[in-house]
CSV table of C-alpha atoms and ligand atoms in Angstrom, one decimal:
chain,number,residue,atom,x,y,z
A,1,MET,CA,27.1,-7.4,12.9
A,2,ASP,CA,24.6,-5.3,14.6
A,3,SER,CA,23.6,-3.7,11.7
A,4,THR,CA,22.9,-6.5,9.6
A,5,ARG,CA,20.4,-7.8,12.4
A,6,ASN,CA,18.8,-4.5,12.6
A,7,ALA,CA,18.5,-4.7,8.9
A,8,ARG,CA,16.8,-8.0,8.9
A,9,TYR,CA,14.3,-7.2,11.4
A,10,THR,CA,13.7,-3.6,9.8
A,11,ALA,CA,12.9,-5.0,6.6
A,12,LEU,CA,10.4,-7.9,8.2
A,13,VAL,CA,8.5,-5.5,10.6
A,14,SER,CA,8.3,-2.4,8.4
A,15,ALA,CA,5.8,-4.0,6.1
A,16,GLU,CA,3.5,-4.9,9.1
A,17,LEU,CA,3.5,-1.3,10.7
A,18,PRO,CA,0.1,-0.1,9.3
A,19,ALA,CA,-1.5,-3.6,10.6
A,20,ALA,CA,0.3,-3.1,14.1
A,21,TYR,CA,-1.0,0.8,14.3
A,22,ASN,CA,-4.7,-0.5,13.3
A,23,LEU,CA,-4.8,-3.3,15.9
A,24,ALA,CA,-3.0,-1.3,18.8
A,25,ARG,CA,-5.3,1.8,17.7
A,26,TRP,CA,-8.4,-0.4,18.1
A,27,LEU,CA,-7.2,-2.1,21.3
A,28,VAL,CA,-6.4,1.0,23.2
A,29,ARG,CA,-8.7,3.4,21.7
A,30,ASP,CA,-6.0,6.4,21.3
A,31,SER,CA,-3.8,7.4,18.6
A,32,THR,CA,-1.2,8.5,20.6
A,33,GLU,CA,-1.0,5.8,23.0
A,34,ALA,CA,-1.2,3.3,19.8
A,35,GLU,CA,1.8,4.8,18.4
A,36,ASP,CA,3.2,4.3,21.7
A,37,VAL,CA,2.5,0.6,21.8
A,38,VAL,CA,3.6,-0.1,18.4
A,39,GLN,CA,7.2,1.6,19.2
A,40,GLU,CA,7.4,-0.5,22.6
A,41,ALA,CA,6.3,-3.7,20.1
A,42,LEU,CA,9.2,-2.7,17.9
A,43,VAL,CA,11.8,-2.3,20.5
A,44,ARG,CA,10.6,-5.6,22.1
A,45,GLY,CA,10.4,-7.6,18.7
A,46,LEU,CA,13.9,-6.9,18.6
A,47,GLN,CA,15.0,-8.5,21.5
A,48,TYR,CA,12.8,-11.3,20.8
A,49,PHE,CA,14.0,-11.9,16.8
A,50,ASP,CA,16.5,-14.7,17.8
A,51,GLY,CA,13.4,-16.5,18.7
A,52,TYR,CA,11.9,-16.0,15.2
A,53,ARG,CA,11.6,-19.1,13.2
A,54,GLY,CA,10.1,-18.0,10.0
A,55,GLY,CA,6.9,-18.3,9.6
A,56,SER,CA,4.2,-15.6,9.4
A,57,ALA,CA,6.4,-12.3,10.3
A,58,ARG,CA,2.8,-10.4,10.3
A,59,SER,CA,1.3,-13.2,12.9
A,60,TRP,CA,4.8,-13.0,14.8
A,61,PHE,CA,4.8,-9.3,15.1
A,62,LEU,CA,0.9,-8.7,15.7
A,63,ALA,CA,1.1,-11.0,18.8
A,64,ILE,CA,3.8,-8.6,20.4
A,65,VAL,CA,1.6,-5.7,19.6
A,66,ARG,CA,-1.3,-7.4,21.2
A,67,ASN,CA,0.7,-8.1,24.1
A,68,VAL,CA,2.1,-4.6,24.4
A,69,ALA,CA,-1.5,-3.4,24.1
A,70,LEU,CA,-3.0,-5.5,26.5
A,71,GLY,CA,-0.3,-4.7,29.2
A,72,ALA,CA,-1.1,-0.8,28.4
A,73,LEU,CA,-4.7,-1.6,29.0
A,74,GLY,CA,-4.1,-3.3,32.4
A,75,THR,CA,-2.3,-0.4,33.7
A,76,LYS,CA,-5.0,2.0,32.2
A,77,ARG,CA,-7.3,0.0,34.2
A,78,ARG,CA,-6.0,0.8,37.8
A,79,HIS,CA,-7.3,4.5,36.7
A,80,PRO,CA,-11.4,5.5,36.2
A,81,GLU,CA,-12.4,4.6,32.6
A,82,VAL,CA,-13.5,7.4,30.7
A,83,SER,CA,-17.1,7.2,29.0
A,84,LEU,CA,-16.3,3.8,27.8
A,85,ASP,CA,-19.0,2.0,29.5
A,86,ASP,CA,-22.4,1.0,27.7
A,87,ASP,CA,-24.5,3.8,28.7
A,88,ALA,CA,-22.2,6.0,27.5
A,89,SER,CA,-21.4,4.4,24.4
A,90,ASP,CA,-25.2,4.0,23.7
A,91,ALA,CA,-26.0,7.6,23.9
A,92,LEU,CA,-23.5,8.5,21.7
A,93,MET,CA,-25.1,5.7,19.3
A,94,ASP,CA,-28.3,7.3,19.6
A,95,GLU,CA,-27.0,10.7,18.9
A,96,LEU,CA,-25.2,9.3,15.6
A,97,ALA,CA,-28.4,7.6,14.6
A,98,GLY,CA,-30.2,10.5,14.9
A,99,GLN,CA,-28.0,12.2,12.7
A,100,ALA,CA,-27.8,9.9,10.2
A,101,GLY,CA,-31.7,9.4,10.1
A,102,GLY,CA,-31.9,6.0,12.0
A,103,ILE,CA,-29.3,3.5,12.7
A,104,GLY,CA,-30.7,0.3,11.1
A,105,VAL,CA,-31.5,2.0,7.8
A,106,ASP,CA,-29.6,0.9,4.4
A,107,PRO,CA,-26.1,2.5,4.4
A,108,ALA,CA,-27.0,3.5,0.9
A,109,ASP,CA,-29.1,6.3,2.6
A,110,VAL,CA,-26.8,7.3,4.9
A,111,ALA,CA,-25.5,10.9,4.3
A,112,GLY,CA,-22.0,10.7,3.3
A,113,GLY,CA,-19.7,7.8,4.5
A,114,GLU,CA,-18.5,9.6,7.5
A,115,HIS,CA,-21.4,8.6,9.5
A,116,GLU,CA,-21.6,5.3,8.4
A,117,ARG,CA,-18.1,4.6,9.2
A,118,GLU,CA,-18.4,6.4,12.8
A,119,ILE,CA,-21.4,4.2,13.4
A,120,LEU,CA,-19.7,0.9,12.5
A,121,ARG,CA,-16.6,1.9,14.3
A,122,ARG,CA,-18.8,2.8,17.5
A,123,ALA,CA,-20.5,-0.7,17.3
A,124,ILE,CA,-17.1,-2.3,17.0
A,125,GLY,CA,-15.3,-0.4,19.7
A,126,ALA,CA,-18.0,-1.0,22.2
A,127,LEU,CA,-17.7,-5.1,22.1
A,128,PRO,CA,-15.4,-6.4,25.1
A,129,THR,CA,-11.6,-6.4,24.1
A,130,ASP,CA,-11.5,-9.8,23.5
A,131,GLN,CA,-14.3,-10.3,20.9
A,132,ARG,CA,-13.1,-6.6,19.1
A,133,ALA,CA,-9.7,-7.9,18.7
A,134,VAL,CA,-10.7,-10.9,16.9
A,135,VAL,CA,-13.3,-9.0,14.7
A,136,VAL,CA,-10.7,-6.1,14.1
A,137,LEU,CA,-8.2,-9.1,12.6
A,138,ARG,CA,-10.8,-10.8,10.7
A,139,ASP,CA,-13.1,-8.2,9.5
A,140,ILE,CA,-11.0,-5.1,9.0
A,141,ASP,CA,-7.3,-7.1,8.6
A,142,GLY,CA,-8.8,-9.8,6.7
A,143,LEU,CA,-6.7,-12.2,8.5
A,144,GLY,CA,-7.6,-16.2,8.4
A,145,TYR,CA,-8.7,-18.4,11.5
A,146,ARG,CA,-5.1,-19.7,12.0
A,147,GLU,CA,-3.5,-16.4,11.9
A,148,ILE,CA,-5.6,-14.8,14.5
A,149,ALA,CA,-5.2,-17.7,16.7
A,150,GLU,CA,-1.3,-17.1,16.3
A,151,VAL,CA,-1.6,-13.8,17.3
A,152,LEU,CA,-4.0,-14.0,20.1
A,153,GLY,CA,-2.5,-17.0,21.3
A,154,ILE,CA,-6.0,-18.6,21.5
A,155,PRO,CA,-7.1,-21.9,19.9
A,156,ILE,CA,-9.2,-21.8,16.5
A,157,GLY,CA,-12.3,-22.8,18.3
A,158,THR,CA,-12.1,-19.9,20.4
A,159,VAL,CA,-11.5,-17.5,17.5
A,160,MET,CA,-14.8,-19.2,16.1
A,161,SER,CA,-17.0,-18.5,19.3
A,162,ARG,CA,-15.6,-14.9,19.8
A,163,LEU,CA,-16.1,-14.0,16.3
A,164,SER,CA,-19.7,-15.0,16.1
A,165,ARG,CA,-20.3,-13.4,19.4
A,166,GLY,CA,-18.5,-10.2,18.3
A,167,ARG,CA,-20.5,-10.2,15.1
A,168,ASP,CA,-23.6,-10.9,17.1
A,169,GLY,CA,-22.6,-7.9,19.2
A,170,VAL,CA,-22.1,-5.5,16.6
A,171,ALA,CA,-25.4,-6.5,14.6
A,172,ALA,CA,-27.2,-6.0,17.8
A,173,ARG,CA,-25.9,-2.7,18.5
A,174,LEU,CA,-26.6,-1.1,14.7
A,175,ASN,CA,-30.1,-2.7,14.9
A,176,PRO,CA,-31.0,-2.2,18.5
A,177,GLY,CA,-34.8,-2.8,17.9
A,178,GLY,CA,-34.3,-6.2,15.9
A,179,GLU,CA,-34.6,-9.7,17.0
A,180,ARG,CA,-31.7,-11.8,18.2
A,181,PRO,CA,-30.9,-15.0,17.0
B,1,MET,CA,-27.8,-34.6,8.4
B,2,MET,CA,-26.5,-31.8,10.2
B,3,SER,CA,-29.2,-30.6,13.0
B,4,HIS,CA,-29.9,-26.6,13.4
B,5,ASP,CA,-28.1,-26.6,17.0
B,6,GLN,CA,-24.8,-28.3,15.1
B,7,ALA,CA,-24.9,-25.8,11.9
B,8,HIS,CA,-25.7,-22.6,14.0
B,9,PRO,CA,-22.1,-22.3,15.6
B,10,LEU,CA,-20.9,-22.8,12.0
B,11,ILE,CA,-22.3,-20.1,10.1
B,12,ASP,CA,-19.7,-17.5,10.4
B,13,ALA,CA,-16.6,-20.0,9.6
B,14,PHE,CA,-19.1,-21.1,6.7
B,15,LEU,CA,-19.2,-17.5,5.4
B,16,ASP,CA,-15.4,-16.9,5.8
B,17,GLY,CA,-14.4,-19.8,4.0
B,18,GLU,CA,-13.3,-21.4,7.0
B,19,LEU,CA,-15.0,-24.7,7.0
B,20,GLY,CA,-13.6,-28.1,5.2
B,21,ALA,CA,-15.1,-29.5,2.2
B,22,VAL,CA,-17.1,-32.1,4.0
B,23,GLU,CA,-18.1,-29.7,6.7
B,24,SER,CA,-19.2,-27.0,4.3
B,25,ALA,CA,-21.3,-29.5,2.5
B,26,ASP,CA,-23.1,-30.6,5.5
B,27,PHE,CA,-23.5,-26.9,6.5
B,28,GLU,CA,-25.2,-26.1,3.0
B,29,GLY,CA,-27.2,-29.3,3.0
B,30,HIS,CA,-28.8,-28.2,6.4
B,31,ALA,CA,-29.2,-24.7,5.4
B,32,ARG,CA,-31.1,-25.4,2.1
B,33,GLN,CA,-34.0,-26.5,4.4
B,34,CYS,CA,-33.8,-24.5,7.4
B,35,ARG,CA,-35.4,-21.2,7.1
B,36,GLN,CA,-33.8,-20.1,10.4
B,37,CYS,CA,-30.4,-20.8,9.0
B,38,GLN,CA,-31.3,-19.0,5.7
B,39,ASP,CA,-32.3,-15.8,7.3
B,40,LEU,CA,-29.2,-15.8,9.6
B,41,LEU,CA,-26.9,-16.6,6.5
B,42,ALA,CA,-28.8,-13.3,4.9
B,43,ALA,CA,-28.6,-10.9,7.7
B,44,ARG,CA,-24.8,-11.7,8.4
B,45,ARG,CA,-23.9,-11.6,4.6
B,46,ALA,CA,-25.2,-8.0,5.2
B,47,LEU,CA,-23.4,-7.2,7.9
B,48,LEU,CA,-20.0,-8.1,6.6
B,49,GLU,CA,-20.6,-6.5,3.4
B,50,ARG,CA,-21.4,-3.1,5.3
B,51,LEU,CA,-18.2,-3.8,7.3
B,52,ARG,CA,-16.1,-4.2,4.4
B,53,ARG,CA,-17.6,-1.4,2.4
B,54,ALA,CA,-16.5,1.2,5.2
B,55,PRO,CA,-12.9,2.2,5.6
B,56,LEU,CA,-12.8,1.0,9.3
B,57,ARG,CA,-8.8,0.8,9.8
B,58,TYR,CA,-7.0,3.6,11.2
B,59,PRO,CA,-4.4,4.6,8.9
B,60,LEU,CA,-0.8,5.1,10.5
B,61,PRO,CA,-0.3,9.0,11.3
B,62,ALA,CA,1.8,10.7,8.5
B,63,GLY,CA,5.6,10.8,9.3
B,64,SER,CA,5.3,8.0,11.8
B,65,GLU,CA,6.6,5.1,10.0
B,66,ARG,CA,9.8,7.1,9.7
B,67,ARG,CA,9.9,8.1,13.7
B,68,LEU,CA,9.0,4.6,14.9
B,69,LEU,CA,11.9,2.8,12.7
B,70,ALA,CA,14.4,5.6,13.8
B,71,SER,CA,13.5,4.9,17.4
B,72,LEU,CA,15.0,1.3,17.0
B,73,PRO,CA,18.0,1.0,18.6
B,74,ALA,CA,21.4,-0.1,16.9
B,75,ALA,CA,22.1,-2.8,19.3
B,76,PRO,CA,24.8,-5.4,19.2
B,77,ALA,CA,23.5,-9.0,18.0
B,78,PRO,CA,25.8,-11.6,19.2
B,79,ARG,CA,23.3,-14.5,18.2
B,80,ALA,CA,22.8,-13.5,14.6
B,81,ARG,CA,25.2,-16.1,13.3
B,82,ARG,CA,23.9,-19.1,15.7
B,83,MET,CA,20.5,-18.0,14.4
B,84,LEU,CA,21.3,-18.9,10.8
B,85,SER,CA,22.8,-21.8,11.5
B,86,SER,CA,19.4,-23.3,13.1
B,87,LEU,CA,17.6,-22.2,9.8
B,88,PRO,CA,17.2,-24.6,7.0
B,89,LEU,CA,19.1,-24.8,4.5
B,90,PRO,CA,17.6,-22.7,1.7
B,91,ALA,CA,16.3,-20.1,4.0
B,92,ALA,CA,19.7,-20.0,5.3
B,93,LEU,CA,21.1,-19.4,1.8
B,94,ALA,CA,18.7,-16.8,1.4
B,95,ALA,CA,19.1,-15.1,4.7
B,96,SER,CA,22.6,-14.6,4.3
B,97,LEU,CA,22.2,-12.9,1.2
B,98,VAL,CA,20.0,-10.6,2.8
B,99,LEU,CA,23.0,-10.4,5.6
B,100,ALA,CA,25.2,-9.4,2.5
B,101,VAL,CA,22.8,-6.7,0.7
B,102,GLY,CA,20.9,-5.5,3.9
B,103,ALA,CA,24.4,-4.5,5.4
B,104,TYR,CA,23.9,-0.7,5.6
B,105,TRP,CA,20.4,-0.7,5.9
B,106,ALA,CA,20.5,0.4,9.4
B,107,GLY,CA,22.2,3.7,8.6
B,108,HIS,CA,20.6,4.3,5.4
B,109,ARG,CA,19.5,7.8,4.6
B,110,HIS,CA,16.4,9.0,2.4
B,111,GLY,CA,17.8,9.8,-0.9
B,112,ASP,CA,21.2,8.3,-0.7
B,113,SER,CA,21.8,6.5,-3.6
B,114,ARG,CA,24.1,3.5,-2.7
B,115,LEU,CA,22.1,2.6,0.5
B,116,ALA,CA,18.7,3.3,-1.4
B,117,ALA,CA,19.7,0.4,-3.9
B,118,GLU,CA,20.3,-1.9,-1.2
B,119,ALA,CA,17.0,-1.2,0.5
B,120,PHE,CA,15.6,-2.4,-2.8
B,121,ALA,CA,18.0,-5.4,-3.5
B,122,SER,CA,17.3,-6.4,0.1
B,123,ALA,CA,13.2,-5.9,-0.4
B,124,HIS,CA,13.6,-8.3,-3.4
B,125,VAL,CA,15.8,-10.9,-1.8
B,126,ARG,CA,13.8,-10.7,1.4
B,127,SER,CA,10.5,-11.6,-1.1
B,128,MET,CA,12.4,-14.7,-2.4
B,129,LEU,CA,12.5,-15.8,1.3
B,130,ALA,CA,9.0,-17.9,0.2
B,131,GLU,CA,6.2,-16.6,2.1
B,132,ALA,CA,6.2,-12.9,1.4
B,133,ARG,CA,6.6,-13.0,-2.3
B,134,VAL,CA,3.3,-12.3,-3.4
B,135,GLU,CA,0.1,-11.6,-2.1
B,136,VAL,CA,-2.0,-11.5,-5.0
B,137,LEU,CA,-0.8,-14.5,-7.1
B,138,SER,CA,-2.3,-13.9,-10.5
B,139,SER,CA,-0.7,-13.8,-14.2
B,140,ASP,CA,-3.9,-11.6,-15.1
B,141,HIS,CA,-3.4,-8.0,-14.6
B,142,HIS,CA,-7.3,-7.5,-14.7
B,143,THR,CA,-6.8,-9.3,-11.4
B,144,VAL,CA,-3.6,-7.7,-9.9
B,145,ARG,CA,-4.3,-4.1,-10.8
B,146,PRO,CA,-7.6,-3.8,-8.8
B,147,TRP,CA,-6.0,-5.8,-5.9
B,148,PHE,CA,-3.7,-2.8,-5.2
B,149,THR,CA,-7.2,-0.6,-5.1
B,150,GLY,CA,-7.6,0.3,-1.0
B,151,ARG,CA,-4.5,-0.9,-0.5
B,152,LEU,CA,-2.4,1.9,-2.2
B,153,SER,CA,-3.1,5.6,-2.7
B,154,PHE,CA,-2.3,5.2,-6.5
B,155,ALA,CA,-3.2,2.3,-9.0
B,156,PRO,CA,0.3,1.0,-10.4
B,157,PRO,CA,0.8,0.3,-14.3
B,158,VAL,CA,0.6,-3.8,-14.4
B,159,PRO,CA,2.0,-4.6,-17.6
B,160,GLU,CA,1.7,-8.3,-19.0
B,161,LEU,CA,5.0,-9.6,-20.8
B,162,ALA,CA,4.3,-12.9,-21.2
B,163,ALA,CA,4.7,-12.6,-25.3
B,164,ASP,CA,8.1,-11.0,-24.3
B,165,GLY,CA,9.4,-14.1,-22.0
B,166,TYR,CA,8.6,-12.6,-18.9
B,167,SER,CA,5.7,-14.1,-16.9
B,168,LEU,CA,3.7,-12.1,-14.3
B,169,VAL,CA,3.7,-14.2,-10.7
B,170,GLY,CA,1.4,-11.6,-8.7
B,171,GLY,CA,2.2,-8.6,-6.8
B,172,ARG,CA,2.4,-7.4,-3.2
B,173,VAL,CA,2.3,-4.0,-1.0
B,174,ASP,CA,5.9,-3.4,0.3
B,175,TYR,CA,7.6,-0.5,2.0
B,176,VAL,CA,11.0,0.4,0.7
B,177,ASP,CA,13.1,3.3,0.9
B,178,HIS,CA,10.3,5.2,3.1
B,179,VAL,CA,7.8,4.7,0.8
B,180,ARG,CA,4.5,2.5,0.5
B,181,CYS,CA,4.8,1.1,-3.1
B,182,ALA,CA,3.6,-1.8,-5.2
B,183,ALA,CA,6.1,-4.8,-5.9
B,184,LEU,CA,5.0,-6.7,-8.8
B,185,VAL,CA,6.9,-10.1,-9.5
B,186,TYR,CA,7.8,-11.5,-12.8
B,187,ARG,CA,9.8,-14.6,-14.0
B,188,ALA,CA,11.9,-15.3,-16.5
B,189,GLY,CA,13.2,-19.0,-16.6
B,190,ALA,CA,15.2,-19.6,-13.4
B,191,HIS,CA,15.4,-15.5,-12.6
B,192,TRP,CA,12.9,-13.8,-10.5
B,193,ILE,CA,12.4,-9.8,-11.5
B,194,THR,CA,10.8,-7.6,-8.8
B,195,VAL,CA,9.7,-4.3,-10.1
B,196,PHE,CA,8.7,-1.7,-7.5
B,197,VAL,CA,6.2,1.0,-8.5
B,198,ALA,CA,5.3,4.6,-6.8
B,199,PRO,CA,4.1,7.7,-8.0
B,200,ASN,CA,6.6,10.2,-9.3
B,201,ASP,CA,6.5,12.7,-6.4
B,202,SER,CA,6.6,9.8,-3.7
B,203,GLY,CA,10.1,10.8,-2.5
B,204,TRP,CA,12.2,8.2,-4.2
B,205,ARG,CA,15.2,9.6,-5.4
B,206,SER,CA,14.8,10.8,-9.4
B,207,GLY,CA,16.8,10.3,-12.5
B,208,ASP,CA,17.4,7.1,-14.3
B,209,GLU,CA,20.4,4.9,-13.1
B,210,ARG,CA,22.0,1.3,-12.9
B,211,THR,CA,23.8,0.0,-10.1
B,212,ARG,CA,24.9,-3.5,-9.0
B,213,GLU,CA,24.4,-4.7,-5.3
B,214,ASP,CA,25.9,-7.8,-4.7
B,215,GLY,CA,25.1,-9.5,-7.6
B,216,TYR,CA,21.8,-7.9,-8.2
B,217,GLN,CA,20.7,-5.2,-10.6
B,218,VAL,CA,19.1,-2.4,-9.4
B,219,ILE,CA,17.8,-0.2,-12.2
B,220,ARG,CA,15.5,3.1,-11.9
B,221,ALA,CA,13.6,4.7,-14.4
B,222,SER,CA,10.3,6.5,-15.1
B,223,THR,CA,7.1,6.3,-16.8
B,224,GLY,CA,6.8,10.1,-16.5
B,225,THR,CA,4.3,9.3,-14.0
B,226,PHE,CA,5.7,6.6,-12.0
B,227,ARG,CA,9.2,5.8,-10.6
B,228,MET,CA,9.9,2.0,-11.2
B,229,VAL,CA,12.8,0.2,-9.7
B,230,THR,CA,14.0,-3.3,-11.0
B,231,VAL,CA,15.9,-5.6,-9.1
B,232,THR,CA,16.7,-8.9,-10.6
B,233,ASP,CA,19.8,-11.4,-10.8
B,234,MET,CA,19.4,-11.5,-14.5
B,235,ALA,CA,22.4,-10.4,-16.6
B,236,ASP,CA,23.1,-6.6,-17.8
B,237,ALA,CA,21.5,-7.0,-21.1
B,238,GLU,CA,18.8,-9.0,-20.5
B,239,THR,CA,17.7,-6.8,-17.7
B,240,ARG,CA,17.7,-3.8,-19.6
B,241,ARG,CA,15.4,-5.4,-22.5
B,242,PHE,CA,13.1,-6.1,-19.4
B,243,VAL,CA,13.1,-2.7,-18.3
B,244,ASP,CA,12.6,-1.4,-22.2
B,245,ARG,CA,9.6,-3.9,-22.7
B,246,TRP,CA,8.0,-2.9,-19.2
B,247,LEU,CA,8.1,0.9,-19.6
B,248,ALA,CA,6.9,0.4,-23.2
B,249,ALA,CA,4.0,-1.6,-22.3
B,250,ALA,CA,3.2,0.6,-18.8
B,251,ALA,CA,3.4,3.6,-21.5
B,252,GLY,CA,0.9,1.7,-23.8
C,1,LIG,ZN1,-30.7,-24.3,10.7
């Protein structure tokens, strides 16, 4: 019977691997560590699989990924952080802005899509973890508020407020001279 | 009438289509007369458009799907039966089909004909478990085909076969036999048909062949550019007819 259970599980989660990796990569900010997180989530998911009662497989599996990723972050916090503080990130933003000819310019004027992507990734990457998770799930993965609430284990009202603050934060970093609402 | 302080926190939910009809109308009523909200809406729309246009997603590193899935242990599952009995009846029926069809999935090797056929049959049955059937619901190939853009590295053919009695239900992205592919779902009366499509060089085994997996037809064919694998519970002759029509329409 073990092969059938694993078969059902593999069938369910294999389609969610790209979203799982993307979320993990955004949360732990490192590609190797993100793969480790997904691998650990796959193993844990198999252990919890008997508790899965249908519904969105994506929400169910991403919630496990989120748990594992936050656990990994908690471990890392005990060690000194590298270049994730605001000053370092601002310096990097300024450098990129210089290369791209101004960070608040029309994206059409930015030379190549690479800089644009890097600028936006930096702006999202600099958000606090809780806001970053919501912005990634909504604005990159396109999940609905209810699904996001399931993945993160928070009320929908909290999804709304974190998303608003997160988008405010991204906008402020893209346009540091602009007015804040 | 909604005040600005009430409206302001709703801007993002309004733009994301997450407000109810009444709240949404109230918000719009306020925003029409509030310069501040109009400015905020315009700025937010520009930001969201900019985020949408950039490929911000981190793609899975090459080969990691296989690595990750291979890392799963073949652990015993003493409670599998009990879990089935707790599912609602139709789901339990469908799940028992998955159990039958997917029995060898765990030991399945790339390119092994029989096991690969099971993988396709399993993916078809899995999609019949309601929710995951289609991600884009449309009978119009002008809607379905562009939907795959950005989700797949290729543009699959999406033939409309309504004139032949097969209605297009929609499509989704799937992952079958180690390949990220398009899954097109058609319906013929009470029968469901899934057509999996990937480029010729994607790694699916080549050659045209037909196998039966637990009551499902699994038919492989090629358009020259694409491999297609059809899975359905229709009768043999009818399935062959469908595949012929699909290939002809995809070529034309
Ligand atoms: Zn207002």
